[in-house]
mmCIF file of C-alpha atoms in Angstrom:
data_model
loop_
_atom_site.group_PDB
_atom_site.id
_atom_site.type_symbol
_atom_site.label_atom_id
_atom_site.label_comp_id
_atom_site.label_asym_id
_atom_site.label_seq_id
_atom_site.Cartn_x
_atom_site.Cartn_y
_atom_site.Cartn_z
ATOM 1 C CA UNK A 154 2.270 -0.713 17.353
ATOM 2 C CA UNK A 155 -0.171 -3.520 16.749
ATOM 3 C CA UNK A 156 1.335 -5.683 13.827
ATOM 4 C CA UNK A 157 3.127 -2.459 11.664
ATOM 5 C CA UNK A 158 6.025 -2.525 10.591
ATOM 6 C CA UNK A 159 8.087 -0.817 12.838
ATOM 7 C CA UNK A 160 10.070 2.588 11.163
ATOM 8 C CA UNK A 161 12.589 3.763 13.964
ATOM 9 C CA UNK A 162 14.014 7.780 12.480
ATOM 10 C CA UNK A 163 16.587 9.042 14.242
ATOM 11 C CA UNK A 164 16.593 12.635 14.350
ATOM 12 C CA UNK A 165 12.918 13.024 13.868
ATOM 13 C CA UNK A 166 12.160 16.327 14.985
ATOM 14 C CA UNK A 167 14.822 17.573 12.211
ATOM 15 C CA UNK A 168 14.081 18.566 8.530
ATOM 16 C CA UNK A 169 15.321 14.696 7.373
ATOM 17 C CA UNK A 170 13.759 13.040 10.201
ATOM 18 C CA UNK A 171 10.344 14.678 10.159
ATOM 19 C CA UNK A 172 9.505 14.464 6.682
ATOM 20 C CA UNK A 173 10.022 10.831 6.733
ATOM 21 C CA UNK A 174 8.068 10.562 10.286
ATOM 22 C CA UNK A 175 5.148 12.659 8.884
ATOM 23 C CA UNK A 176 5.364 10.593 5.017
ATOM 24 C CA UNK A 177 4.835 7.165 7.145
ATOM 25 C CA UNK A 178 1.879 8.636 9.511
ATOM 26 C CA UNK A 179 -0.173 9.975 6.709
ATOM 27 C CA UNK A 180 -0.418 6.511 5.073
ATOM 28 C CA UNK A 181 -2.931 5.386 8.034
ATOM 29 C CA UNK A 182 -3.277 1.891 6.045
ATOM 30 C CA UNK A 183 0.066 1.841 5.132
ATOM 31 C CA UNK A 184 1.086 -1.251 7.363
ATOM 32 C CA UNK A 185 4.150 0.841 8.652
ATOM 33 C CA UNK A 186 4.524 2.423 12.187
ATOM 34 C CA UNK A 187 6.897 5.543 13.421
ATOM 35 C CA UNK A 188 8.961 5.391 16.547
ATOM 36 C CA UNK A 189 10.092 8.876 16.662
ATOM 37 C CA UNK A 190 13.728 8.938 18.184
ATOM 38 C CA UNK A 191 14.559 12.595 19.571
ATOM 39 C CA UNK A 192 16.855 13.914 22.539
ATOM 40 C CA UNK A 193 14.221 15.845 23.890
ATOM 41 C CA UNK A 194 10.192 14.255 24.264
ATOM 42 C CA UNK A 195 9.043 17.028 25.590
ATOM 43 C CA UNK A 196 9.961 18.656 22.765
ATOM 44 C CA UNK A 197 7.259 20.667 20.497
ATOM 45 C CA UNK A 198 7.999 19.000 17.668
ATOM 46 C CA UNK A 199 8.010 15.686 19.533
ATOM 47 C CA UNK A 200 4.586 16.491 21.298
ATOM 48 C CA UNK A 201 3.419 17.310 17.631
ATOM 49 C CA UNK A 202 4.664 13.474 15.848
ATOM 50 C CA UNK A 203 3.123 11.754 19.219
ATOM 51 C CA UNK A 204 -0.221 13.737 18.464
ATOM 52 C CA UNK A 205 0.144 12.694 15.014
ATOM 53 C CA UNK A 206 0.547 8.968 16.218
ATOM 54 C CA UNK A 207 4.196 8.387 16.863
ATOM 55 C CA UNK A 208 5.724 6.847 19.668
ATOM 56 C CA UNK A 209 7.952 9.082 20.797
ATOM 57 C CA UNK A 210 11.657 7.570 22.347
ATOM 58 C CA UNK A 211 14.451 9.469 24.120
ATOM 59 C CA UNK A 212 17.843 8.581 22.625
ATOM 60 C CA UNK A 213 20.441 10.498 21.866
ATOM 61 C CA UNK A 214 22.646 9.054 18.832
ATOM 62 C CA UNK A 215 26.242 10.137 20.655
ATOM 63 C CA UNK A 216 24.853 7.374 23.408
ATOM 64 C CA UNK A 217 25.313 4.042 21.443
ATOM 65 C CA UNK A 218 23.412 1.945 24.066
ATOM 66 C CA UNK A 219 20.382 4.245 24.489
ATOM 67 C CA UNK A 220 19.957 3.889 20.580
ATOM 68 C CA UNK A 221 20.274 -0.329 21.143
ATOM 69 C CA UNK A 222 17.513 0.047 23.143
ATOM 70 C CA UNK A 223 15.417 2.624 21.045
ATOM 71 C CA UNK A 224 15.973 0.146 17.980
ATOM 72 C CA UNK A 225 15.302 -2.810 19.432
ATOM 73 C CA UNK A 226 12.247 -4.468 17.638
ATOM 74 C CA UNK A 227 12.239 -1.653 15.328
ATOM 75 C CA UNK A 228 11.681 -3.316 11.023
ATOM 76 C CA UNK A 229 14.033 -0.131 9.672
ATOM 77 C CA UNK A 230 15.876 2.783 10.228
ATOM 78 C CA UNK A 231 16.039 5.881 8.876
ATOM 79 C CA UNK A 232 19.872 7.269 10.404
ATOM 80 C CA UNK A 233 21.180 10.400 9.661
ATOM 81 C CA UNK A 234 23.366 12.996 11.069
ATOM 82 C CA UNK A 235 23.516 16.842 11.220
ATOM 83 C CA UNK A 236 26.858 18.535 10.795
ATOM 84 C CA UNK A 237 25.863 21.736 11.252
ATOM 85 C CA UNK A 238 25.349 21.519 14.932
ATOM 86 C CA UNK A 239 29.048 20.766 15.591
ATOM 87 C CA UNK A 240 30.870 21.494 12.636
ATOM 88 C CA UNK A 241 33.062 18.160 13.236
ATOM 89 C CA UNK A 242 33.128 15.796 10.295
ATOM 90 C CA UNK A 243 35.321 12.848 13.176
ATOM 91 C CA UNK A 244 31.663 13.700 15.333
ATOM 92 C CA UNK A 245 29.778 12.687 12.452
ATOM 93 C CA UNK A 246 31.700 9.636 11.920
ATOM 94 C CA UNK A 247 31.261 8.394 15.784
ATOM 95 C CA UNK A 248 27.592 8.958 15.509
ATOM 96 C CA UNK A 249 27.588 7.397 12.150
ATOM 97 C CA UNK A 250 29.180 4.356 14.001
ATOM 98 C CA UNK A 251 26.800 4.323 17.104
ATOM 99 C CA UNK A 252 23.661 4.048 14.320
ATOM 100 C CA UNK A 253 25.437 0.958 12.533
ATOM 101 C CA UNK A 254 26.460 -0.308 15.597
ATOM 102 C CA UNK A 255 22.964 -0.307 17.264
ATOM 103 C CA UNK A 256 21.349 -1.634 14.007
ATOM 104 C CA UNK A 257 23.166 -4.371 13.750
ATOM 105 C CA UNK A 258 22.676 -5.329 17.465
ATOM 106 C CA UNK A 259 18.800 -4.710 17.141
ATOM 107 C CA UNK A 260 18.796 -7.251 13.917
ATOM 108 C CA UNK A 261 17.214 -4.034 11.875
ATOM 109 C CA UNK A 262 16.335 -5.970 8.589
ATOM 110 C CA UNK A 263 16.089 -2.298 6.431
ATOM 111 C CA UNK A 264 18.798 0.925 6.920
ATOM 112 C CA UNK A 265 18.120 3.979 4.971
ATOM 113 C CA UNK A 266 21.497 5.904 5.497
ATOM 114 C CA UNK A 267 21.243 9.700 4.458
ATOM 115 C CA UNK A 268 24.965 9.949 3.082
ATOM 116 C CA UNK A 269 26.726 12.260 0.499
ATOM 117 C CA UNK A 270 29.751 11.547 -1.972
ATOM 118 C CA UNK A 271 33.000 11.674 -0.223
ATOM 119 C CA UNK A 272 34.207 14.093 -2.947
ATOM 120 C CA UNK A 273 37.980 12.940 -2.000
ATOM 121 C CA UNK A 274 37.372 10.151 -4.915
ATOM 122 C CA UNK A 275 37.093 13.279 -7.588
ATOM 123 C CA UNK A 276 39.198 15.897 -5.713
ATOM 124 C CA UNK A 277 41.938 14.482 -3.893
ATOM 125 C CA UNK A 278 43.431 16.188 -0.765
ATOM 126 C CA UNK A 279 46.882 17.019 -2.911
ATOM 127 C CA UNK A 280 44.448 18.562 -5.657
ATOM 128 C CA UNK A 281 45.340 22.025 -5.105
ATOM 129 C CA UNK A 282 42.400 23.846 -7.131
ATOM 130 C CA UNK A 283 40.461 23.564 -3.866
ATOM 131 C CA UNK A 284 41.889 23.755 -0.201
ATOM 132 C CA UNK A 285 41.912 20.808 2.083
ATOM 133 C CA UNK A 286 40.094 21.173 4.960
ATOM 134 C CA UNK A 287 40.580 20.205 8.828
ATOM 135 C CA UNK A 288 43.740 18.443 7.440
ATOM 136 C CA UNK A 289 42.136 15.716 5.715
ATOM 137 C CA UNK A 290 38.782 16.889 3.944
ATOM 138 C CA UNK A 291 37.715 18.708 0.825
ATOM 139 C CA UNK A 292 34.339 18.954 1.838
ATOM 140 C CA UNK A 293 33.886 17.725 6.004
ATOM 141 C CA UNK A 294 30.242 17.871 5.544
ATOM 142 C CA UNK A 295 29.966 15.712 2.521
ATOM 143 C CA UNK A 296 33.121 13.311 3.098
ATOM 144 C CA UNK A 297 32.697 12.653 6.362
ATOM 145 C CA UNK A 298 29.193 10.783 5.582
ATOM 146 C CA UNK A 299 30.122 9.352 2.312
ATOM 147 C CA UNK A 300 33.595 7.646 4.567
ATOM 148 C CA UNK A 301 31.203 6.522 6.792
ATOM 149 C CA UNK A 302 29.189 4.477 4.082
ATOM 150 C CA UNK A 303 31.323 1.577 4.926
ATOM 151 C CA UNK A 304 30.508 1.199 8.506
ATOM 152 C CA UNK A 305 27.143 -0.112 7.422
ATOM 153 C CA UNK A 306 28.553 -2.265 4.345
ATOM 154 C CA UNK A 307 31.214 -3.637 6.613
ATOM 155 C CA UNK A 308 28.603 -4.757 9.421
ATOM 156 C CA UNK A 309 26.842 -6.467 6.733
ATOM 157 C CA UNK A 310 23.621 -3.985 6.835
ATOM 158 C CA UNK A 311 21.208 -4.589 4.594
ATOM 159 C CA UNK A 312 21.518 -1.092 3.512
ATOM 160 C CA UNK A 313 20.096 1.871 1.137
ATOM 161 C CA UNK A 314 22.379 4.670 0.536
ATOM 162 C CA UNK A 315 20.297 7.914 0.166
ATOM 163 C CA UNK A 316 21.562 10.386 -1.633
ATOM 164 C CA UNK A 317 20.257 14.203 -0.991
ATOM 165 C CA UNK A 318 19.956 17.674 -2.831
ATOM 166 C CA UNK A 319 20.222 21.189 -1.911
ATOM 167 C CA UNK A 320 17.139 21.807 0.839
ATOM 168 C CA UNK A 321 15.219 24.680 -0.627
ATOM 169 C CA UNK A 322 14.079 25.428 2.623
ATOM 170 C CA UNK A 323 17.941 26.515 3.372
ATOM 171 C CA UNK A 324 16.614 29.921 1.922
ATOM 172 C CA UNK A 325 14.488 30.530 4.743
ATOM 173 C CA UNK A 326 16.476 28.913 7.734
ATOM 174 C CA UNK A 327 20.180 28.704 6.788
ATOM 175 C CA UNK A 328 20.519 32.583 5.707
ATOM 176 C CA UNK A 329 20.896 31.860 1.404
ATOM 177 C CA UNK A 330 17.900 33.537 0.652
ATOM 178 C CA UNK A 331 18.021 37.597 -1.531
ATOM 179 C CA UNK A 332 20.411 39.528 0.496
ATOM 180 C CA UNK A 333 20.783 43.591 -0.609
ATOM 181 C CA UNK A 334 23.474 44.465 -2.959
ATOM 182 C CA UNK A 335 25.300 47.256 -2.892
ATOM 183 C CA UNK A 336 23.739 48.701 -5.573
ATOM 184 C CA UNK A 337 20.473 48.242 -4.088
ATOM 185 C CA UNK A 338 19.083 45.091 -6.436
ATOM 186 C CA UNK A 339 18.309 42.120 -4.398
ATOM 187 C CA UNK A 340 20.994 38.831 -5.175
ATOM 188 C CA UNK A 341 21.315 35.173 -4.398
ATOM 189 C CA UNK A 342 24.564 34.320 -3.836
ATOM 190 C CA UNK A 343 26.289 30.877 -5.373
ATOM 191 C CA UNK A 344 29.541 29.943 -6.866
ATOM 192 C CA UNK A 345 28.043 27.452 -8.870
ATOM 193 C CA UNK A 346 28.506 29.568 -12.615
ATOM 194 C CA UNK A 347 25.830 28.661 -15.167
ATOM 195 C CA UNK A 348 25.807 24.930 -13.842
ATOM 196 C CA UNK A 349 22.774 23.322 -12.625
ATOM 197 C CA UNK A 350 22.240 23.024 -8.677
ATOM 198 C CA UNK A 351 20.085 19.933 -7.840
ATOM 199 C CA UNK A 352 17.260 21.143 -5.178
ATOM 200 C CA UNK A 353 14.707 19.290 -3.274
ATOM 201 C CA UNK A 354 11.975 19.965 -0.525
ATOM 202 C CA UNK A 355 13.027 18.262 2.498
ATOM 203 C CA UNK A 356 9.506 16.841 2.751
ATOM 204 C CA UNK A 357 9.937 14.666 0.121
ATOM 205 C CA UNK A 358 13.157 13.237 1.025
ATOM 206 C CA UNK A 359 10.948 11.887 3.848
ATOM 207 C CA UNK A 360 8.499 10.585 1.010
ATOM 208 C CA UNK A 361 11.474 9.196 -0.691
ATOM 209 C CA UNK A 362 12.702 7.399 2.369
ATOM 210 C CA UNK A 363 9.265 6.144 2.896
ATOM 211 C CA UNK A 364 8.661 5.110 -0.438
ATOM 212 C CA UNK A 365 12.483 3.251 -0.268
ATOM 213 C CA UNK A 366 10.984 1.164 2.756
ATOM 214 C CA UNK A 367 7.544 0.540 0.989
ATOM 215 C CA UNK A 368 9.792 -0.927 -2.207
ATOM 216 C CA UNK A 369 11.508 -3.865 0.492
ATOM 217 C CA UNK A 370 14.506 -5.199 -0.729
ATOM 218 C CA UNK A 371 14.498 -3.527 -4.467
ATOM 219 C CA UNK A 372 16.700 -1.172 -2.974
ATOM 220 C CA UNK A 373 18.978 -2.548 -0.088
ATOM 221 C CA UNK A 374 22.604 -2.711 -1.109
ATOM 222 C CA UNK A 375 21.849 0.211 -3.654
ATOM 223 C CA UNK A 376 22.714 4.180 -3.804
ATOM 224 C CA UNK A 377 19.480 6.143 -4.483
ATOM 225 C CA UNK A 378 20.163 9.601 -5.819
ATOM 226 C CA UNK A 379 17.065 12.322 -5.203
ATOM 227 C CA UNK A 380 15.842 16.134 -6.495
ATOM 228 C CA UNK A 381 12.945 17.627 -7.312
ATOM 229 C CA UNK A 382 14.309 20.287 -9.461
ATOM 230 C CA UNK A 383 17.706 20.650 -11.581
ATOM 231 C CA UNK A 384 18.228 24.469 -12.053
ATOM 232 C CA UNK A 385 21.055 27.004 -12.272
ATOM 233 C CA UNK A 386 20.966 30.248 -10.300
ATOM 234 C CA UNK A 387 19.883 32.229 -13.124
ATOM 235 C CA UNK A 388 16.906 29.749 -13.411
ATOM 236 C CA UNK A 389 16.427 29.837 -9.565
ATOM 237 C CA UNK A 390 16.439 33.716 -9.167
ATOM 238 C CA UNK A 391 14.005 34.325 -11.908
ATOM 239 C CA UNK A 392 11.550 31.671 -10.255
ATOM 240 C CA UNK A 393 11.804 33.496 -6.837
ATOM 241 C CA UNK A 394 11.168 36.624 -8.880
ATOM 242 C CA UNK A 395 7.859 35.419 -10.570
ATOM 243 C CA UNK A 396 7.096 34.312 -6.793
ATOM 244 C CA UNK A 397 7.806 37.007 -4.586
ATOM 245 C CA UNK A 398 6.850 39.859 -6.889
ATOM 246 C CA UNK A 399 10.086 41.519 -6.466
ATOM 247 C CA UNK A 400 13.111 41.343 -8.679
ATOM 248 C CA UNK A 401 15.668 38.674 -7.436
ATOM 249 C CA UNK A 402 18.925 38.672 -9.590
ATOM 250 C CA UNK A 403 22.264 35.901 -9.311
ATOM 251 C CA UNK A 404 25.737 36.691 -7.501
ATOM 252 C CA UNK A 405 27.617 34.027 -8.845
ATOM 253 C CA UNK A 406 30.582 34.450 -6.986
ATOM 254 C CA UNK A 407 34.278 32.638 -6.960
ATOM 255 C CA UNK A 408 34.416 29.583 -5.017
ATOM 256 C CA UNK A 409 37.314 31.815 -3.356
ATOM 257 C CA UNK A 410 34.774 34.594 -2.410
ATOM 258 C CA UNK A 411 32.427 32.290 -1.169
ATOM 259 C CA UNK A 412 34.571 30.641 1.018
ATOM 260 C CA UNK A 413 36.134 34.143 2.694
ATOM 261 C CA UNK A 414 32.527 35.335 3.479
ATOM 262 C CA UNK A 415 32.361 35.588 7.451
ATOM 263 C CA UNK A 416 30.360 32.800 8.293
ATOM 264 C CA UNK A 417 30.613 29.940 9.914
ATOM 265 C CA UNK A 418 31.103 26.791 7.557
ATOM 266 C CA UNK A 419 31.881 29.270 4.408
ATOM 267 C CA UNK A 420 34.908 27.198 3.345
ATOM 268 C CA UNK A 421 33.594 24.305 3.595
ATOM 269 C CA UNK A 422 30.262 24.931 1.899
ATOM 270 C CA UNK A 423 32.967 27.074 -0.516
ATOM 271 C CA UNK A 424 33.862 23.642 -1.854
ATOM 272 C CA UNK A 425 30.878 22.120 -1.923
ATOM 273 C CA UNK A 426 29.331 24.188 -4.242
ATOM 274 C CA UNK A 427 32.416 24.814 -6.419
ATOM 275 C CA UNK A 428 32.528 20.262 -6.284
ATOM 276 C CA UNK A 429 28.681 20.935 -7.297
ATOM 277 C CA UNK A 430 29.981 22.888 -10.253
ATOM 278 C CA UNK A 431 33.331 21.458 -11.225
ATOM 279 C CA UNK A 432 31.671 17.868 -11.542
ATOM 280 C CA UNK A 433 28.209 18.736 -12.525
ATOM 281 C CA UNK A 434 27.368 15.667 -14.834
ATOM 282 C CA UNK A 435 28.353 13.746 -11.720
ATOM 283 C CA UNK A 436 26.689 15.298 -9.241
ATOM 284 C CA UNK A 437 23.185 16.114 -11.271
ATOM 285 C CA UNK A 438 23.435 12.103 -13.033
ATOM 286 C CA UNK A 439 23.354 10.337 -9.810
ATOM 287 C CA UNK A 440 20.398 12.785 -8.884
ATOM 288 C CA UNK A 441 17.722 11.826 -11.448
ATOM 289 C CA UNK A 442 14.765 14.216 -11.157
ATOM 290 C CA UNK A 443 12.397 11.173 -13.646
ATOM 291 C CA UNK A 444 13.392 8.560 -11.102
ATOM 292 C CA UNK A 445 12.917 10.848 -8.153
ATOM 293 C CA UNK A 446 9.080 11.117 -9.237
ATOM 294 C CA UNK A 447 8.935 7.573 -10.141
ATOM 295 C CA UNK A 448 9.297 7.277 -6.661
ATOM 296 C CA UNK A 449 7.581 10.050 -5.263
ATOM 297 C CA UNK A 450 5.132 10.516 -7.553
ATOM 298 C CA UNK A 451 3.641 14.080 -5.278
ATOM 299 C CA UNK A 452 7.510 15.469 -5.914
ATOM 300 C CA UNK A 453 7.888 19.489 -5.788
ATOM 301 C CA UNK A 454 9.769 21.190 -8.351
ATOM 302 C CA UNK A 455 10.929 24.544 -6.867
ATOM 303 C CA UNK A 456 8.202 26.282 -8.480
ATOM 304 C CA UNK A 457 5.511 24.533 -6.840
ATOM 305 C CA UNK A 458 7.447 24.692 -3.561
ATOM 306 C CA UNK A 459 7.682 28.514 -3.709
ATOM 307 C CA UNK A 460 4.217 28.572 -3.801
ATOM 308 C CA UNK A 461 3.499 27.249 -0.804
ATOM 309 C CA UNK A 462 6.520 28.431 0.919
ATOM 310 C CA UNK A 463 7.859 31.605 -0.697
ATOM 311 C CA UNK A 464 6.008 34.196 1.767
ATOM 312 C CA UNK A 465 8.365 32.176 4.684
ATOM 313 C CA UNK A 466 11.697 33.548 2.515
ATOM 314 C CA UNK A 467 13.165 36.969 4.597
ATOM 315 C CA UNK A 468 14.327 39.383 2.337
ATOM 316 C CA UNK A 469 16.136 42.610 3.213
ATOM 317 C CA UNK A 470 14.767 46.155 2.436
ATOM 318 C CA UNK A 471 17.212 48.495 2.647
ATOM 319 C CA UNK A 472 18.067 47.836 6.828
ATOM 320 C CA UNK A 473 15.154 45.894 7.480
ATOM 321 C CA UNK A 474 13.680 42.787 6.923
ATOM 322 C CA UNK A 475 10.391 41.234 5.499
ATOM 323 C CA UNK A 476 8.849 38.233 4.380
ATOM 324 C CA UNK A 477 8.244 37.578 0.952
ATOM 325 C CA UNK A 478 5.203 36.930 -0.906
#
């Protein structure tokens, strides 16, 4: 890629992966290049980043040496994982491995690792007040990449630890958006009380991640913390209301009801959001939304993400479902 600066994202056809892809090809000047690692090239979404000027690499990250070679020569790396397609937090940790493992060999001289607190270090496993997990996990989806931290510290990685919010967008793909009550009012559903949930639109992580690389070594060795919006339910219902013309009210639910609703990964996101409540000054304080526009100056609060993306949210209507907007 001429003289750029090589950015090698793995997983770049996935929310993560293509927001930082599509941050670095929009700076045309930028000095930085995208090498666009997916499992599948033929791929839409990979035809789509190669259009937009990526190049475009097979590798899949359970395949340690095919990432070696997709790193090699690469500046950074943007690694992250995605739980939900195997609900194995031991999964995670291999692939977590394979990334550290191949950007070490490659000599990578920047690692952005999208992590999560290993909530362990607040909730122990004999802390009763929340169930443990696959035998040895409050939260698999959040411990398992916060455990897995130290396979880049202990390969001496010169390292950023990302830390992510809520994806707003998980109201339009990951089925949280108004459901029908029995009563007939329209509800979203979180345990999460009258404490404040810290959201972001997963296109700016990607500016984040892009503005992390941009900043050098300011950040290596550090734990960045990222949202575009601190709100509680209450304050997230009434925006989806003033967006979608139709009155959206707050469930909030137990963290016990949550996590016997019959779907897959209810316990465990159960626990996550009742961790999200129960430490709240944690969780929000290592999630500054002043720094988070500091670095991403263009940062969404929910409101101006509804707006552009509120008429994708389904909503039910009695049996059926619409759009909103």
């Amino acid at each position: 890629m001429d003289d750029k600066k090589v950015i090698a994202v793995i997983g770049a056809t996935g929310a993560q992966g293509g927001g930082v892809c599509r941050a670095i090809l929009k700076d045309v000047g930028g000095g930085y290049g995208v090498r666009a690692l997916t499992r599948n090239a033929g791929s839409d979404k990979a035809k789509e980043l190669k259009r937009l000027g990526a190049e475009v690499v097979e590798a899949d990250i359970d395949d340690a040496e095919s990432l070696k070679r997709a790193l090699r020569g690469a500046h950074g790396a943007f690694c992250v994982t995605f739980f939900w397609e195997h609900f194995s937090p031991w999964k995670e940790l291999a692939e977590a491995n394979n990334m550290a493992d191949a950007a070490k060999y490659a000599g990578v001289r920047h690692v952005i690792w999208s992590t999560l607190e290993d909530t362990r270090k607040w909730v122990p496993l004999e802390d009763r007040r929340m169930p443990t997990l696959m035998e040895k996990y409050k939260v698999p989806h959040f411990d398992a990449k916060g455990e897995a931290n130290r396979l880049f510290t202990e390969r001496g990685l010169p390292t950023t630890f990302l830390l992510t919010s809520f994806y707003w967008e998980n109201l339009i793909h990951f089925g949280m958006g108004p459901k029908l009550g029995e009563d007939g009012n329209l509800y979203i559903t979180f345990p999460m009380g009258d404490k404040k949930l810290p959201g972001i639109a997963s296109e700016d992580i990607g500016k984040c991640a892009y503005a992390i690389f941009r900043k050098g070594s300011e950040f290596i060795g550090k734990t960045v913390g990222i949202a575009g919006d601190h709100l509680t339910g209450g304050q997230m219902a009434a925006a989806l209301t003033k967006a979608l013309g139709v009155e959206i009210l707050y469930n909030a639910v137990s963290p016990e009801v949550f996590r016997g609703f019959a779907f897959p990964g209810a316990e465990d996101l159960g626990n996550m959001f009742q961790f999200k409540r129960d430490f709240e000054s944690v969780f929000c304080g290592a999630r500054s939304v002043e720094f988070s526009r500091a670095l991403n100056p263009s940062m969404q609060t929910f409101e101006t993400w509804l707006a552009e993306n509120g008429g994708e949210i389904p909503i039910e209507i009695g049996s059926r479902r619409a759009s909103g907007g």
